[in-house]
Short mmCIF file of C-alpha atoms and ligand atoms in Angstrom, two decimals:
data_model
loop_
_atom_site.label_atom_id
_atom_site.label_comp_id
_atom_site.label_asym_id
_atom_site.label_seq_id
_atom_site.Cartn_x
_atom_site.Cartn_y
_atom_site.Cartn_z
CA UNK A 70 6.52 -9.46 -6.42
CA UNK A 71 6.94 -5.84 -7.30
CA UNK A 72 7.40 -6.22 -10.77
CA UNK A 73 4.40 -8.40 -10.77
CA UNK A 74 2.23 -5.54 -8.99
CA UNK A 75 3.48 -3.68 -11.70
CA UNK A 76 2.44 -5.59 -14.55
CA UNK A 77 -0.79 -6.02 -12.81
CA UNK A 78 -1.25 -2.15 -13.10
CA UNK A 79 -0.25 -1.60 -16.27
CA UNK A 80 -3.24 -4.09 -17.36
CA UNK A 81 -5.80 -2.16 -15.11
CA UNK A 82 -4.91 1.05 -16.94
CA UNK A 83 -2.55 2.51 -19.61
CA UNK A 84 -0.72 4.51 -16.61
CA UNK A 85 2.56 6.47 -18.17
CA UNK A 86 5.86 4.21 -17.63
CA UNK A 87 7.27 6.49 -15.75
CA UNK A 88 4.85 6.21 -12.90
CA UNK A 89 4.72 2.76 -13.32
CA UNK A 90 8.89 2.57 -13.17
CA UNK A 91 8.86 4.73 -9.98
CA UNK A 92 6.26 2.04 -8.70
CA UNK A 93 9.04 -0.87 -9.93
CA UNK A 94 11.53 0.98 -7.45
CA UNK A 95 10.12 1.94 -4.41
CA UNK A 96 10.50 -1.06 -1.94
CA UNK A 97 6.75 -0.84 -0.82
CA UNK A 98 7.10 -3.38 1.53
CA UNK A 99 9.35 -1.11 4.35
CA UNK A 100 6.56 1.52 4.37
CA UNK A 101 3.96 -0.83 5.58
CA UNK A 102 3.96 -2.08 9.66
CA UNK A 103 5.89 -5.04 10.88
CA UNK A 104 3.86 -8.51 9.58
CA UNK A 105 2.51 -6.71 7.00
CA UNK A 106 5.19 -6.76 4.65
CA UNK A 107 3.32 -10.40 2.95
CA UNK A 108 0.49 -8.25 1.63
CA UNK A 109 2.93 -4.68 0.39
CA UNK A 110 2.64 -5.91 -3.13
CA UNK A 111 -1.26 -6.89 -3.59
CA UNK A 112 -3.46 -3.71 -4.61
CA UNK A 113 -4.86 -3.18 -1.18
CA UNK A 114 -4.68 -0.39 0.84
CA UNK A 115 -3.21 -1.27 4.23
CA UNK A 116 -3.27 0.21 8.05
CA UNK A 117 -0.40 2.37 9.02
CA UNK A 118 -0.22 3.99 12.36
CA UNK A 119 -2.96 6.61 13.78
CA UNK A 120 -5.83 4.38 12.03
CA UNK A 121 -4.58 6.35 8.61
CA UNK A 122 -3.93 4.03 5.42
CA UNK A 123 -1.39 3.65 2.65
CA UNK A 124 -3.33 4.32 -0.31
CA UNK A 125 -3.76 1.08 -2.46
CA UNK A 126 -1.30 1.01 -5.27
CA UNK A 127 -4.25 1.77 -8.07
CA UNK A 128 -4.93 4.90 -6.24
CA UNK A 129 -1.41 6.28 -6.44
CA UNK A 130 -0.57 5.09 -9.51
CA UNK A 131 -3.73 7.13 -10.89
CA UNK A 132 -2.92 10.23 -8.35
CA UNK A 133 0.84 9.90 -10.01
CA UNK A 134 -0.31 9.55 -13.92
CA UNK A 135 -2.89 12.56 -13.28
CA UNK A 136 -0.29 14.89 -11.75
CA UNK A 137 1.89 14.28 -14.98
CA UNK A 138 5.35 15.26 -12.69
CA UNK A 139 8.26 16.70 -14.51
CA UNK A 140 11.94 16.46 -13.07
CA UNK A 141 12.59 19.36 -10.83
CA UNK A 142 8.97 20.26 -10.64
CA UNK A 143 8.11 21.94 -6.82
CA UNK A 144 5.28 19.43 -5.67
CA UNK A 145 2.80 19.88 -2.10
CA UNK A 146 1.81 16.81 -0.80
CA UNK A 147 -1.02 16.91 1.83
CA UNK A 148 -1.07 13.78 3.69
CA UNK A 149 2.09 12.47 4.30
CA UNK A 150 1.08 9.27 6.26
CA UNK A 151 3.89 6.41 6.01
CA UNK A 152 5.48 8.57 3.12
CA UNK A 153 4.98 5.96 0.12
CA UNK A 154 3.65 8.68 -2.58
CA UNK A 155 5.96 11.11 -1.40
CA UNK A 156 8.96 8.35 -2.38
CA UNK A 157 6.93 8.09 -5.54
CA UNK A 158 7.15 11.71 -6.21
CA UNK A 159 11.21 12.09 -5.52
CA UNK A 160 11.63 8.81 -7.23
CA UNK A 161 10.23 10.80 -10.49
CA UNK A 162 12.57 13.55 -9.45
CA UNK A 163 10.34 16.06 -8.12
CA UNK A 164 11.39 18.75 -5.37
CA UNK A 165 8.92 17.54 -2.81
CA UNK A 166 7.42 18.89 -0.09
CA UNK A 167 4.93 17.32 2.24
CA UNK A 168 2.55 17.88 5.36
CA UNK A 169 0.81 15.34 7.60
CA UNK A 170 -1.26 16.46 10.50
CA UNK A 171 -0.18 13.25 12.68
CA UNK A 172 2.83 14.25 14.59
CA UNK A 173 3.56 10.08 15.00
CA UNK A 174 3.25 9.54 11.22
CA UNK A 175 5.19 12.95 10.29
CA UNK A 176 8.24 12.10 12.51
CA UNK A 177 8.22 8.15 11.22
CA UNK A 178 8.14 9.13 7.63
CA UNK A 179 11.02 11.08 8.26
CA UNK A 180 13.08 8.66 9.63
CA UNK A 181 12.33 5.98 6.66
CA UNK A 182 12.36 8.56 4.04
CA UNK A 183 15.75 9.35 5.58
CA UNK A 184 16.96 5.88 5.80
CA UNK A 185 16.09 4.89 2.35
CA UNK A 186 17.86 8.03 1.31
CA UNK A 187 14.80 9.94 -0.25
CA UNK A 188 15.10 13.60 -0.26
CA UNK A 189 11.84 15.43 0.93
CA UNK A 190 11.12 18.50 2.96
CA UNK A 191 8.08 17.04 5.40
CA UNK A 192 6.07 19.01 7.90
CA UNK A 193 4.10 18.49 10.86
CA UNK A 194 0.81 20.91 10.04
CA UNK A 195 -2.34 21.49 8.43
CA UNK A 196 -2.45 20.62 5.07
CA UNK A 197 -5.80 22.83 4.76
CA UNK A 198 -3.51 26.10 4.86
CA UNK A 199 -0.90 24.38 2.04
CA UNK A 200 2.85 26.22 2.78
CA UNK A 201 2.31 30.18 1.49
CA UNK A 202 6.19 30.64 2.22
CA UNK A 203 7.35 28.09 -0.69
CA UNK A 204 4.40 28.69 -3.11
CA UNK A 205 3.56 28.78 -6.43
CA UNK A 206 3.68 25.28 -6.84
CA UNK A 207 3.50 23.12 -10.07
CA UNK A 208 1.71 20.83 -8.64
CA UNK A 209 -0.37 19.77 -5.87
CA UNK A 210 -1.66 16.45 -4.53
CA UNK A 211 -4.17 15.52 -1.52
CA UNK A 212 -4.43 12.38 -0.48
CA UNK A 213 -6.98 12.21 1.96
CA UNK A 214 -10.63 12.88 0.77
CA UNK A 215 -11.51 17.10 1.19
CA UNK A 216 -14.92 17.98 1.72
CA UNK A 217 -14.26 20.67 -0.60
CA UNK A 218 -11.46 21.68 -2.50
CA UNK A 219 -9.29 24.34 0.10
CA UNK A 220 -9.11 27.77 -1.29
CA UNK A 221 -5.77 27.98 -0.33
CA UNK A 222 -4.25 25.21 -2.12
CA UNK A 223 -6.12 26.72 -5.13
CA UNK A 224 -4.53 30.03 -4.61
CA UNK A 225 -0.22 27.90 -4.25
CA UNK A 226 -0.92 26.44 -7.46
CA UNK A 227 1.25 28.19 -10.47
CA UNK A 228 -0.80 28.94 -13.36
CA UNK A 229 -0.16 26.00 -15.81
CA UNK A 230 0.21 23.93 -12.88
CA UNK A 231 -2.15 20.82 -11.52
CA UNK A 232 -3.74 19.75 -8.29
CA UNK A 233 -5.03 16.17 -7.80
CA UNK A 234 -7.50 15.80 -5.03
CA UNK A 235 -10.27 13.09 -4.27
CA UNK A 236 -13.20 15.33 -3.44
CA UNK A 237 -16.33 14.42 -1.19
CA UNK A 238 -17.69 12.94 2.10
CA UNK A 239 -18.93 9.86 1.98
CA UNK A 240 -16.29 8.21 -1.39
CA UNK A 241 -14.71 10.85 -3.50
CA UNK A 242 -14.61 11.87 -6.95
CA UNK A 243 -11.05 12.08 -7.91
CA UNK A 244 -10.75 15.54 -9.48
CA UNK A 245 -8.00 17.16 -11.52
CA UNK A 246 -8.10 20.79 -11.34
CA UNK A 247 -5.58 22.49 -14.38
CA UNK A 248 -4.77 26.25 -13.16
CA UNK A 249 -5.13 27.78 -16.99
CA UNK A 250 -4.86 31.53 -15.52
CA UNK A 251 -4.51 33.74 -13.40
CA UNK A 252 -8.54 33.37 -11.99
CA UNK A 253 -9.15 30.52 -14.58
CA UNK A 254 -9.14 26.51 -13.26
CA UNK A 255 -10.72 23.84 -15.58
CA UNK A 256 -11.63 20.77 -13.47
CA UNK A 257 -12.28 16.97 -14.94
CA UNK A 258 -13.48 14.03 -12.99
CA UNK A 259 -11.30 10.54 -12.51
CA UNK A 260 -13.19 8.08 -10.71
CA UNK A 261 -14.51 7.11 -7.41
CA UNK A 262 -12.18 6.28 -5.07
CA UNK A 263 -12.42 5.90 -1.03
CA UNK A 264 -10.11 7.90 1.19
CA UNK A 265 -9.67 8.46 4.90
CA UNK A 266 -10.80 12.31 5.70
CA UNK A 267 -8.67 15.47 5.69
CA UNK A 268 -9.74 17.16 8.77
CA UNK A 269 -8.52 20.19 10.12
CA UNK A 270 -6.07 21.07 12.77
CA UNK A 271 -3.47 18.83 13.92
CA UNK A 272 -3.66 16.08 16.35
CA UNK A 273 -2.53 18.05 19.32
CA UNK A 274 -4.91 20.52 18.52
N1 SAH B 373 0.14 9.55 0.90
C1 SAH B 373 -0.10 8.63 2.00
C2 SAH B 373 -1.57 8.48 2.27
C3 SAH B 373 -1.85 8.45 3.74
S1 SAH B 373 -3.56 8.51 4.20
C4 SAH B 373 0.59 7.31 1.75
O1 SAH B 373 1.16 7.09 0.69
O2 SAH B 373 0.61 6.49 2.64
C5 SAH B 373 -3.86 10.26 4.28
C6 SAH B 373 -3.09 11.02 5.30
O3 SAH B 373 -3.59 12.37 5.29
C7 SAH B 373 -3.24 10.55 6.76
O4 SAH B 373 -1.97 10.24 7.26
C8 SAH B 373 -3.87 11.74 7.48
O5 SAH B 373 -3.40 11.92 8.79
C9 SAH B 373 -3.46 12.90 6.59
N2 SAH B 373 -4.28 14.12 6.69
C10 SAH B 373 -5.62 14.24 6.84
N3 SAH B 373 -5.99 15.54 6.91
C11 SAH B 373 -4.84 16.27 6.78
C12 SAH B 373 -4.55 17.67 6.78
N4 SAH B 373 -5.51 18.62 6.94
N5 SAH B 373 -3.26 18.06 6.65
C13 SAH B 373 -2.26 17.15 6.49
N6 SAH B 373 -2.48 15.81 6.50
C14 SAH B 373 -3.75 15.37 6.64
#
């Protein structure tokens, strides 16, 4: 069924074959809720815990292909949720580190990121601040839809690096936003896609 999903994709767009082997590995299916596992391999988001969503597999795919992740690269993910992209992201052999501002979702991607023996620094926090202490990074990628696109996260990214973030309110425009210099970013548009918010502050806030 996975390597269906993947063939499926690969139609849709001409994503890079690396994404699209990551996507062949990562068993889905144990990052979705119990009785949900039937539907981990259609292109449909799903619910997760905390009335968040797994992104549908288009969405990360895309997110994956536009962040164009190197072996070894440092990568920020903001929105951790049931941890799916961040297995994506170690799958391609990035040094990943990840924030999620629901304490129930942080701790349970932990444990399953754990179990399937993915290696990923997660925190508990506000992805609107990004982590100061471990920046530059190479690249960056939000996956909840921002308002606006934080000043901070702009400020972590290393020059020659990229930051993938869906952008607006109501839908978002996914944006890539290429750091070309020290004050120079060049930003190109990707689609609409539809996100759950990035708010501020963490749920025990
Ligand atoms: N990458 C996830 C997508 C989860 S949905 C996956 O593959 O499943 C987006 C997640 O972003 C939600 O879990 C939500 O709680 C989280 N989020 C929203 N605003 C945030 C913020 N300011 N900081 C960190 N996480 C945030």
């Amino acid at each position: 069924m996975r390597q269906r999903l993947v063939d499926y994709l690969r139609k849709k767009f001409p994503f890079d074959e690396n994404v699209l082997n990551a996507m062949g590995k990562v068993p889905r299916h144990l990052f979705v809720d119990k009785g949900l596992e039937h539907f981990a391999y259609e292109d449909k988001p799903l619910s997760i815990a905390a009335k968040q969503t797994i992104s549908q597999p288009f969405t990360v795919a895309m997110q994956t292909h536009l962040l164009q992740v190197k072996k070894w690269e440092k990568v920020l993910e903001i929105g951790t949720g049931c941890g799916y992209q961040t297995a994506i992201l170690a799958e391609l052999g990035a040094t990943v580190y990840s924030i999620e501002r629901q304490r129930e979702l942080y701790l349970q991607a932990q444990q399953r990121l754990l179990g399937l023996h993915y290696r990923a620094s997660l925190f508990y926090g506000d992805g609107y601040a990004g982590k100061p202490t471990l920046a530059p990074f190479q690249k960056i990628i939000v996956t909840c839809g921002a308002p606006e696109v934080p000043q901070a996260l702009l400020s972590q990214l290393a020059v020659g690096g990229r930051m993938v973030i869906p952008v607006g309110e109501n839908g978002q425009t996914m944006q890539l936003i290429e750091r070309t210099g020290e004050s120079d970013y060049r930003t190109t548009q990707h689609g609409e896609f539809s996100f759950v918010p990035m708010l501020t502050g963490t749920n025990h806030e």
